[in-house]
């Protein structure tokens, strides 16, 4: 029977194309297969092909780009072919302009390294930023800049494409001779000046009595920082701020490790080494009329990890999922206009590396999972269970001053008056990445002699006279002494600050009333956490409950009181993840993933050259390779699909005596290797490039001498 002709097909081709452009990828391809009319529309439309192929590539379209659709489609196809064949369109090498320190980061188009005061010196007083070339012409003159500070930089975080933001955490002596002050300073990356969107570009973080390690991540308005003291008697803490307002969200929370990743602007994933689970927590958005400190940081769910063998314990964990999500899933406004697309954050692969310290050897395992798959595991209706405080009625009373957590028995008030904002910054509302080499007064080209160092506001100002210069030198010497401090030196120290405390000692701690601190303002009061560690909370009224399981503290009790339900590993892990034995990877750096790809090179490649290996977890690429049997010369194998016996073999990651049993994981991927062999100490990955790391010496992991660039588009 002949079906009647539909008047729908009489619509102009432009209207039909617009309708088809709003379909999902599956629906669009299905329509193409229904009739010659739709097939012809698709085959003749660059717009429809670009939409489909952009989705398949796991990319997002750049609305700020002025290229035509046909030009975007051509560049996308060129990029996909280059990555599939692992054939770069050009390669080059770049020498590191300044003596490097150990801290670093890689973002799309930017490689950042700390600047050491002297070669092999632990003190870090600057950050060098190298713009990575996207063409052979750009490779002829690679721009770079240096931001200089006058305080030791512990670490830094970036949100360059979303906010043009560089956030540093510095440490310096405080007014208390036994303590050191941690501060977060917020810069515009493009100019090196204090960020003009930050009401408080210098945020007082806390005070510490030992060297610390830092983990810092930014997404939307949220700045998350984990502080990990090297003093074993001090617990790790998670601090969350609205970086634009300079206000703390909730209260500091215990953090079991330094691992940290955003799933969404308001959702944070943190591996918990004590309960062997991935904890997902919710960070509320700032609301008018609600103090950020009153916002509840809530745990949403926990995902169990594979059980460990008896006596095994995770020594360290690292997380990475690039790019980070943006506020409202918007396209990052500071991306280059010349780049028509970028990796879609929702489709990106999360990499979690876990290290185990065995008696005989160090063992490492790496787990891979899609960010979108983790979001799909959230319990239904969880958002309706979040109870947010009601907006307060506006009053004429002066706002309370926020106090800085201090690791001391009797916290003393700390001034929080914000530094004067740098109004001289002429940073445009949407600066181009090229403006990072514009030669602003606050920065210096990396090939110039450092004469006038940048002084970010009062917090990091340099001394301007002989007495001040001597004080700055004393400050540096104090920090150097702290960095060189032996963690074991305090074991026999019985003074009030360093000695162990039992539960009876907490009775001696002074309350806010005893310290004559008005509870109309915020008061810092100590109380014991369930595990016996000294913790603190911020009180607003005398009637506040001191129960440490409230206000963001979670119970450590074995029955899981006040913790969200645990999803067993067997219910989510095998079908969602891929586990690999990382002992053969040169995985010193966690920045080895971008989008849905992961890059590695064999350990020992410095002495015996080896190919660079790329794992592609894009499900469309995997399916295409499986169904069409399309292979490139560089493709070594297709893992997780194919005959059942092949799948079963590829699912198993040997336990290695670390896990109770072999770990089954079924996330498929394509494994490819470069035809050329290389002698790099490590390899990194950004959106467009593979970056080879060449150290000054084989045993100096922090001393990067040169980087090699392989550009794929």
XYZ file of C-alpha atoms in Angstrom:
713
model
C 0.000 0.000 0.000
C 1.313 3.424 -0.896
C 1.349 5.889 1.989
C -0.104 9.342 1.300
C 2.419 12.086 0.646
C 2.827 14.335 3.684
C 2.611 18.116 3.207
C 5.475 18.295 5.716
C 7.878 17.623 2.855
C 6.589 20.693 1.003
C 8.202 22.953 3.603
C 11.263 24.878 2.372
C 14.559 23.065 2.823
C 15.793 25.777 5.182
C 12.891 25.146 7.591
C 13.317 21.373 7.397
C 17.043 21.751 8.116
C 16.294 23.931 11.145
C 13.873 21.307 12.466
C 16.365 18.490 12.001
C 19.111 20.558 13.644
C 17.186 20.458 16.931
C 17.048 16.658 17.073
C 19.318 14.435 19.110
C 22.112 12.650 17.301
C 20.238 9.344 17.346
C 17.054 10.936 15.997
C 18.953 12.867 13.320
C 20.707 9.752 12.006
C 17.406 7.830 12.129
C 15.687 10.524 10.051
C 18.476 10.369 7.502
C 17.776 6.676 7.055
C 14.011 7.018 6.586
C 13.786 8.504 3.091
C 15.695 10.064 0.218
C 14.376 13.526 1.114
C 15.959 13.548 4.566
C 19.089 11.802 3.349
C 19.555 14.456 0.689
C 18.998 17.235 3.208
C 21.611 15.786 5.550
C 24.179 15.055 2.848
C 23.907 18.583 1.429
C 23.883 20.446 4.749
C 27.177 21.385 6.413
C 25.150 22.466 9.448
C 23.560 19.060 10.053
C 26.817 17.211 9.429
C 28.675 19.539 11.802
C 26.082 19.030 14.544
C 26.271 15.252 14.202
C 30.047 15.000 13.939
C 30.560 17.450 16.808
C 28.447 15.195 19.038
C 30.348 12.111 17.894
C 33.680 13.818 18.649
C 32.513 14.754 22.166
C 32.997 18.465 21.508
C 31.018 21.667 22.092
C 30.559 24.451 19.565
C 32.132 27.834 20.365
C 29.456 30.554 19.994
C 32.154 33.249 20.118
C 33.925 31.936 17.009
C 33.362 33.856 13.755
C 34.125 30.918 11.436
C 31.508 29.671 9.002
C 29.914 26.284 9.607
C 31.721 24.761 6.642
C 35.089 25.970 7.991
C 34.307 24.524 11.416
C 33.344 21.191 9.876
C 36.571 21.044 7.883
C 38.702 21.724 10.967
C 36.769 19.170 13.017
C 37.295 16.439 10.429
C 40.975 17.291 10.132
C 41.324 17.085 13.910
C 39.525 13.741 14.209
C 41.607 12.190 11.415
C 44.859 13.399 13.006
C 44.013 11.926 16.426
C 42.718 8.664 14.947
C 45.941 8.147 12.993
C 48.153 9.772 15.680
C 49.709 11.903 12.966
C 50.384 15.453 14.243
C 50.191 18.347 11.805
C 53.361 19.809 13.344
C 55.724 19.324 16.268
C 58.162 21.585 18.089
C 60.096 21.900 21.331
C 60.089 24.693 23.923
C 62.738 25.450 26.539
C 61.474 26.405 29.983
C 62.461 30.072 30.368
C 62.868 30.238 34.176
C 64.222 27.783 36.765
C 61.170 25.587 37.427
C 59.682 24.653 40.766
C 57.668 21.504 41.374
C 54.142 22.979 41.088
C 52.557 22.981 37.629
C 49.316 22.725 35.666
C 48.142 22.228 32.102
C 44.987 23.850 30.774
C 43.808 24.111 27.160
C 46.561 26.086 25.387
C 48.518 26.996 28.559
C 51.365 25.260 30.422
C 52.136 26.727 33.860
C 55.128 26.063 36.114
C 56.322 27.467 39.390
C 59.439 29.644 39.352
C 62.179 28.686 41.792
C 64.179 31.487 43.371
C 67.329 29.524 42.569
C 67.884 26.206 40.767
C 66.981 23.315 43.086
C 65.587 25.820 45.631
C 62.333 24.832 47.355
C 61.105 28.433 47.718
C 58.622 29.321 44.945
C 57.925 33.030 44.445
C 56.467 33.100 40.944
C 54.503 31.309 38.245
C 55.558 31.169 34.596
C 52.853 30.766 31.967
C 53.688 29.450 28.489
C 51.129 29.781 25.688
C 51.274 26.581 23.643
C 51.375 27.026 19.855
C 48.480 25.939 17.629
C 50.296 26.404 14.322
C 53.804 26.292 12.915
C 53.756 30.097 12.664
C 52.961 30.444 16.377
C 55.727 27.958 17.195
C 58.336 30.378 15.816
C 57.844 32.734 18.791
C 56.178 31.145 21.812
C 54.862 33.817 24.212
C 55.305 33.474 27.940
C 54.933 35.589 31.058
C 55.847 35.466 34.756
C 53.770 36.547 37.743
C 56.005 37.292 40.711
C 54.929 37.222 44.354
C 56.784 37.896 47.573
C 55.386 34.929 49.518
C 56.114 31.245 49.002
C 53.526 29.660 46.689
C 52.419 26.271 48.004
C 50.270 25.514 44.955
C 47.843 27.108 42.532
C 44.655 26.339 40.636
C 43.254 27.681 37.387
C 39.993 28.499 35.685
C 41.496 30.319 32.744
C 38.958 29.601 30.021
C 35.886 30.189 32.195
C 37.048 33.093 34.383
C 40.587 34.085 33.282
C 41.435 33.090 36.867
C 44.672 31.999 38.514
C 44.318 31.241 42.248
C 47.484 30.875 44.334
C 47.850 29.587 47.899
C 50.787 31.170 49.738
C 52.350 30.604 53.154
C 54.149 33.170 55.303
C 54.893 33.820 58.987
C 51.960 35.155 61.016
C 51.753 37.393 64.070
C 51.902 34.204 66.153
C 55.556 33.063 66.067
C 54.486 29.398 66.212
C 52.116 29.584 63.241
C 52.180 30.324 59.524
C 49.361 32.005 57.585
C 47.847 30.505 54.438
C 46.288 32.947 51.973
C 44.584 32.565 48.615
C 45.261 35.321 46.093
C 43.108 35.636 42.963
C 44.669 36.959 39.745
C 43.561 37.592 36.212
C 45.758 35.268 34.206
C 45.775 37.510 31.130
C 47.198 40.543 32.967
C 48.694 39.242 36.212
C 46.710 41.790 38.210
C 44.303 41.076 41.043
C 41.074 39.727 39.617
C 38.580 42.586 39.278
C 35.569 40.278 39.672
C 36.728 39.231 43.149
C 35.409 41.413 45.973
C 38.233 40.076 48.171
C 41.130 39.154 45.874
C 43.109 38.034 48.938
C 41.299 35.458 51.101
C 42.681 34.424 54.489
C 42.490 30.636 54.517
C 43.810 29.368 57.873
C 46.931 29.150 60.029
C 49.152 26.075 60.290
C 52.111 24.871 62.328
C 53.766 22.613 59.739
C 54.363 22.415 55.975
C 51.228 21.611 53.992
C 50.186 20.126 50.683
C 47.352 21.735 48.757
C 44.715 20.584 46.289
C 42.711 23.368 44.628
C 39.888 23.273 42.074
C 37.586 25.971 40.643
C 34.214 25.686 38.911
C 31.709 28.491 38.519
C 31.649 30.538 41.711
C 33.059 27.712 43.834
C 36.686 27.500 44.956
C 37.498 24.226 46.766
C 40.789 23.844 48.643
C 42.058 20.838 50.593
C 44.803 21.605 53.109
C 46.872 18.573 54.126
C 49.342 19.299 56.961
C 52.441 17.128 57.030
C 52.134 17.022 60.805
C 50.441 13.619 61.271
C 48.534 14.945 64.275
C 46.715 17.496 62.130
C 43.754 16.413 60.049
C 43.213 17.324 56.392
C 40.534 19.933 55.833
C 38.294 20.910 52.921
C 37.538 24.632 52.573
C 34.959 25.921 50.093
C 34.631 29.584 49.112
C 32.613 31.740 46.782
C 35.700 33.245 45.163
C 33.804 36.183 43.681
C 32.495 37.301 47.078
C 35.459 36.075 49.112
C 33.129 34.295 51.549
C 33.370 30.838 53.058
C 30.611 28.333 52.281
C 29.621 26.205 55.248
C 32.390 25.270 57.656
C 35.712 23.484 57.079
C 35.188 19.749 56.711
C 37.450 16.741 57.257
C 39.082 15.597 54.027
C 40.515 12.072 53.908
C 43.015 12.868 51.119
C 44.009 15.395 48.470
C 41.844 13.943 45.688
C 39.245 16.384 44.386
C 37.141 16.729 41.200
C 34.021 18.611 40.139
C 31.205 16.646 38.533
C 29.168 19.798 38.143
C 29.619 23.342 39.386
C 27.697 22.398 42.547
C 28.787 18.745 42.843
C 32.189 17.706 44.153
C 33.665 14.191 44.130
C 36.221 13.244 46.784
C 37.701 9.749 47.241
C 37.495 8.588 50.863
C 40.430 6.354 51.702
C 39.026 5.397 55.091
C 35.684 4.047 53.872
C 37.007 3.034 50.410
C 34.349 4.980 48.551
C 33.899 7.903 46.194
C 31.906 10.514 48.103
C 29.805 13.012 46.136
C 28.786 16.204 47.923
C 26.555 19.134 47.038
C 27.677 22.767 47.307
C 24.691 25.168 47.289
C 24.812 28.299 45.192
C 25.108 31.575 47.042
C 21.678 33.100 47.653
C 20.634 36.688 48.340
C 19.846 37.180 52.008
C 21.668 33.994 53.099
C 25.132 34.016 54.639
C 27.366 31.630 52.719
C 28.638 30.202 56.004
C 25.086 28.987 56.722
C 24.858 26.983 53.489
C 24.831 23.230 54.172
C 27.464 21.133 52.391
C 25.639 17.820 51.973
C 26.835 14.356 51.013
C 24.586 12.980 48.264
C 25.835 9.448 47.715
C 28.866 7.192 48.074
C 30.201 4.724 45.523
C 32.093 1.789 46.971
C 35.507 0.924 45.529
C 36.781 -2.645 45.062
C 37.536 -4.189 48.490
C 41.192 -4.395 49.431
C 43.125 -7.433 50.527
C 43.773 -7.843 54.234
C 46.371 -5.397 55.530
C 46.399 -3.242 52.395
C 45.886 0.508 52.521
C 45.797 3.231 49.892
C 48.832 5.477 50.309
C 47.798 8.322 48.023
C 45.167 9.216 45.451
C 45.028 11.706 42.575
C 42.007 12.790 40.513
C 41.703 14.554 37.180
C 38.787 15.292 34.845
C 39.478 17.894 32.188
C 37.878 20.222 31.281
C 36.127 21.303 34.476
C 32.388 22.016 34.259
C 31.269 25.616 33.901
C 28.439 27.521 35.586
C 25.144 26.666 33.921
C 26.941 24.468 31.376
C 27.801 27.617 29.395
C 30.668 27.760 26.932
C 33.805 29.199 28.612
C 33.848 32.836 27.577
C 37.640 33.266 27.581
C 38.298 30.494 25.060
C 40.113 31.678 21.931
C 37.770 33.026 19.269
C 39.880 31.302 16.656
C 39.034 27.874 18.091
C 35.594 26.740 16.859
C 35.048 23.983 19.439
C 36.356 22.466 22.651
C 35.971 19.289 24.700
C 32.559 18.798 26.297
C 33.051 18.629 30.108
C 30.128 16.244 30.610
C 31.650 13.654 28.274
C 35.140 13.880 29.740
C 36.876 10.909 31.334
C 37.762 11.051 35.022
C 41.095 9.476 35.958
C 41.671 8.317 39.539
C 45.145 7.041 40.341
C 45.687 5.148 43.596
C 49.062 4.269 45.051
C 49.688 1.393 47.454
C 52.879 0.975 49.435
C 53.814 -2.676 49.519
C 56.679 -4.137 51.492
C 58.583 -4.993 48.336
C 57.417 -2.412 45.791
C 55.128 0.494 45.162
C 51.979 -0.475 43.285
C 49.630 1.851 41.441
C 46.273 1.370 39.755
C 44.393 3.790 37.524
C 40.610 3.848 37.180
C 38.744 5.516 34.310
C 35.082 6.544 34.221
C 32.958 9.100 32.370
C 31.813 12.159 34.319
C 28.336 11.725 32.807
C 28.166 8.120 34.073
C 28.864 9.289 37.625
C 26.134 11.928 37.359
C 23.700 9.222 36.233
C 24.374 7.341 39.487
C 22.971 10.110 41.692
C 19.806 8.998 43.534
C 16.564 10.209 42.040
C 15.057 13.275 43.642
C 18.143 14.087 45.711
C 17.816 17.810 45.005
C 14.413 17.947 46.695
C 16.012 16.662 49.901
C 18.404 19.621 50.149
C 17.110 22.034 52.804
C 18.497 25.531 52.380
C 18.213 28.285 55.002
C 15.607 30.976 54.486
C 16.815 34.459 53.502
C 17.375 36.706 56.484
C 15.523 39.969 56.974
C 17.820 42.856 56.179
C 19.069 44.701 59.247
C 21.161 47.791 59.883
C 23.616 45.963 62.122
C 27.207 45.803 60.999
C 28.250 42.542 59.358
C 30.297 40.140 61.437
C 33.953 39.614 60.675
C 34.885 36.120 59.546
C 37.667 34.541 61.553
C 40.442 32.406 60.181
C 40.842 28.847 61.495
C 44.035 28.636 63.545
C 45.778 25.552 64.819
C 46.279 26.932 68.316
C 44.547 26.358 71.629
C 43.413 29.921 72.156
C 42.490 31.411 68.804
C 43.150 35.111 68.640
C 41.160 37.497 66.436
C 42.646 37.916 62.983
C 42.059 41.063 61.018
C 40.136 40.435 57.837
C 39.949 43.871 56.341
C 40.167 43.293 52.608
C 43.050 44.798 50.686
C 42.325 47.723 48.446
C 41.294 46.486 45.049
C 43.576 47.241 42.146
C 41.504 49.663 40.133
C 44.280 50.244 37.636
C 43.656 46.929 35.936
C 42.506 47.540 32.394
C 41.612 43.918 31.767
C 38.816 43.769 29.189
C 35.512 42.189 30.079
C 36.461 39.279 27.835
C 40.246 39.368 27.299
C 41.767 37.299 24.542
C 44.387 34.712 25.507
C 46.944 36.714 23.545
C 46.584 39.488 26.109
C 48.553 37.312 28.537
C 51.703 38.628 26.846
C 50.551 42.227 26.630
C 53.396 43.398 28.861
C 51.298 44.688 31.725
C 53.218 46.472 34.445
C 52.465 43.658 36.882
C 54.073 40.971 34.756
C 57.378 40.470 33.026
C 58.327 38.641 29.828
C 60.146 35.482 30.703
C 63.234 36.449 28.721
C 63.683 39.754 30.531
C 65.722 40.504 33.631
C 63.391 40.642 36.652
C 63.676 44.191 37.904
C 60.327 45.414 39.184
C 58.516 42.468 40.675
C 54.770 42.448 40.788
C 53.332 43.187 44.247
C 49.752 41.946 44.572
C 48.131 44.370 46.994
C 49.167 44.681 50.607
C 49.267 40.942 51.242
C 52.295 40.261 49.045
C 53.870 43.700 48.894
C 57.651 43.859 48.734
C 59.665 45.754 51.304
C 60.459 49.286 50.151
C 63.272 50.170 52.526
C 66.269 48.516 54.141
C 64.391 47.503 57.264
C 61.487 46.093 55.250
C 63.849 44.224 52.948
C 65.489 42.616 55.964
C 62.051 41.609 57.250
C 61.164 40.068 53.903
C 64.414 38.098 53.963
C 63.641 36.889 57.484
C 60.186 35.852 56.281
C 61.691 33.843 53.422
C 64.164 32.195 55.756
C 61.340 31.245 58.111
C 59.388 29.631 55.284
C 62.486 27.820 53.983
C 63.077 26.466 57.485
C 59.472 25.305 57.586
C 59.765 23.596 54.202
C 62.886 21.772 55.338
C 61.347 20.793 58.653
C 61.569 17.097 59.497
C 58.104 15.780 60.308
C 59.594 13.479 62.921
C 61.218 16.294 64.861
C 58.032 16.911 66.802
C 57.583 13.363 68.013
C 59.210 14.087 71.352
C 57.903 17.642 71.625
C 55.746 17.983 74.708
C 54.871 21.653 74.374
C 51.246 22.766 74.217
C 51.229 23.193 70.461
C 52.826 19.999 69.303
C 51.992 17.384 71.907
C 49.249 14.812 71.510
C 45.946 15.579 73.229
C 43.499 13.216 74.809
C 39.797 13.900 75.270
C 40.344 15.353 78.766
C 42.462 18.124 77.293
C 39.460 19.564 75.488
C 37.935 20.586 78.801
C 40.773 23.099 79.146
C 39.955 24.848 75.890
C 38.318 28.231 76.361
C 34.838 28.813 75.031
C 33.699 31.925 73.220
C 32.053 33.251 76.389
C 35.261 32.759 78.394
C 37.208 34.579 75.723
C 34.673 37.443 75.898
C 33.921 37.113 72.182
C 30.492 38.427 71.374
C 28.342 35.732 69.849
C 26.603 38.356 67.786
C 29.734 38.073 65.681
C 31.244 34.832 64.481
C 33.233 32.991 67.122
C 35.747 30.205 66.701
C 35.208 27.476 69.282
C 37.052 24.182 69.508
C 35.320 20.874 70.045
C 36.349 17.242 69.513
C 35.453 15.370 66.357
C 34.320 11.738 66.796
C 37.761 10.392 65.916
C 39.417 12.433 68.664
C 41.036 14.975 66.348
C 40.725 18.614 67.306
C 38.212 20.335 65.009
C 36.362 23.618 65.106
C 33.103 25.157 64.037
C 31.804 28.687 63.582
C 29.016 29.610 65.977
C 26.472 32.395 65.577
C 24.386 32.005 68.753
C 25.045 30.581 72.246
C 22.385 27.953 71.589
C 24.172 26.369 68.634
C 24.647 22.641 68.992
C 28.251 21.560 69.336
C 27.474 18.134 67.871
C 30.357 17.624 65.402
C 28.200 15.498 63.115
C 26.261 18.624 62.158
C 27.217 21.692 60.168
C 29.096 19.690 57.600
C 30.847 17.174 59.854
C 30.064 13.562 59.068
C 30.217 10.783 61.577
C 33.072 8.333 61.289
C 31.136 5.655 63.124
C 31.227 2.235 61.616
C 27.453 2.099 61.196
C 27.605 5.041 58.799
C 25.440 7.354 60.903
C 24.500 10.534 59.011
C 26.284 9.310 55.892
C 24.380 8.698 52.637
C 23.753 5.168 51.520
C 26.654 3.271 49.973
C 26.213 1.874 46.459
C 28.064 -1.466 46.378
C 30.917 -1.821 43.926
C 29.213 -4.716 42.160
C 26.201 -2.538 41.309
C 28.016 0.316 39.623
C 31.743 -0.350 39.204
C 32.261 -3.158 36.671
C 29.947 -1.699 34.015
C 31.038 1.930 34.490
C 34.817 1.813 34.977
C 38.051 0.514 33.522
C 40.929 -0.397 35.867
C 44.508 -0.762 34.685
C 47.750 -1.656 36.414
C 49.645 1.633 36.239
C 53.045 0.310 37.295
C 54.221 0.388 33.693
C 52.951 3.932 33.082
C 55.194 6.934 33.484
C 52.374 8.529 35.462
C 54.265 10.972 37.654
C 51.752 13.598 36.518
C 47.955 13.359 36.745
C 47.543 15.856 33.870
C 47.626 13.019 31.349
C 43.970 13.222 30.333
C 41.856 15.660 28.331
C 38.356 15.071 27.057
C 37.975 11.323 26.525
C 41.637 10.503 25.906
C 44.458 9.417 28.180
C 48.151 9.398 27.274
C 51.059 7.471 28.782
C 54.575 6.298 28.077
C 56.493 3.363 29.503
C 58.549 3.920 32.611
C 62.193 3.832 31.725
C 61.637 5.426 28.315
C 64.321 7.974 29.213
C 66.943 5.234 28.866
C 65.118 3.085 26.298
C 62.865 4.948 23.888
C 59.267 3.774 23.612
C 56.127 4.801 21.742
C 53.503 7.106 23.251
C 50.297 5.246 24.035
C 46.858 6.860 23.714
C 43.649 5.394 25.143
C 40.402 6.680 23.596
C 37.245 6.101 25.669
C 34.874 7.834 23.231
C 31.995 5.329 22.857
C 31.208 6.450 19.291
C 34.812 5.882 18.229
C 34.804 2.455 19.882
C 31.528 1.457 18.228
C 32.654 2.660 14.814
C 35.923 0.726 15.071
C 34.035 -2.391 16.118
C 31.196 -2.305 13.566
C 33.174 -1.160 10.531
C 36.395 -2.973 11.436
C 38.104 0.307 10.538
C 41.655 0.357 11.815
C 44.538 2.792 11.503
C 48.147 1.551 11.475
C 48.614 3.031 14.938
C 45.699 1.081 16.442
C 47.036 -1.681 18.645
C 43.796 -3.156 19.899
C 40.140 -2.605 20.674
C 39.420 -3.409 24.344
C 36.034 -4.312 25.789
C 34.166 -5.234 22.591
C 34.293 -8.139 20.192
C 33.992 -11.897 20.789
C 32.843 -12.898 24.273
C 36.084 -14.662 25.102
C 38.059 -11.535 24.164
C 35.770 -9.354 26.266
C 36.081 -11.644 29.279
C 39.876 -11.575 29.044
C 40.034 -7.804 28.740
C 37.730 -7.235 31.717
C 40.151 -8.511 34.338
C 42.691 -6.333 36.144
C 44.852 -8.673 38.282
C 44.550 -7.985 41.992
C 48.318 -8.027 42.484
C 47.814 -8.840 46.154
C 46.255 -5.376 46.654
C 42.583 -6.179 46.110
C 40.633 -9.102 47.547
C 40.195 -10.470 44.042
C 40.825 -9.557 40.426
C 38.962 -6.376 39.499
C 36.408 -6.746 36.712
C 35.746 -3.610 34.649
C 34.096 -3.337 31.248
C 34.411 0.252 29.996
C 35.647 -0.208 26.391
C 38.411 1.796 24.742
C 40.715 1.968 21.735
C 44.427 1.666 22.401
C 46.814 3.262 19.913
C 50.552 3.896 19.836
C 52.686 6.339 17.916
C 54.865 4.941 15.159
C 57.769 6.988 16.480
C 59.697 6.218 19.683
C 60.561 8.827 22.298
C 62.717 9.234 25.397
C 60.531 11.414 27.609
C 60.360 11.366 31.383
C 56.572 11.720 31.169
C 53.836 12.806 28.777
C 50.951 15.206 29.373
C 47.802 15.925 27.385
C 45.687 18.950 26.633
C 42.815 19.443 24.225
C 44.964 19.786 21.109
C 48.358 18.344 21.990
C 50.550 15.650 23.461
C 53.278 17.235 25.585
C 56.543 15.388 26.211
C 58.434 16.264 29.406
C 62.230 16.360 29.337
C 63.821 16.792 32.755
C 67.263 18.224 33.408
C 68.267 14.868 34.918
C 66.555 11.510 35.128
C 66.212 11.680 38.901
C 64.850 15.244 39.124
C 61.115 15.018 38.670
C 60.482 18.679 39.414
C 63.269 20.068 37.221
C 61.683 20.350 33.771
C 64.163 21.503 31.147
C 62.211 21.316 27.877
C 58.807 20.285 26.606
C 58.036 18.721 23.223
C 54.758 19.634 21.495
C 52.844 17.339 19.104
C 49.828 19.224 17.755
C 46.794 17.337 16.443
C 44.151 20.074 16.421
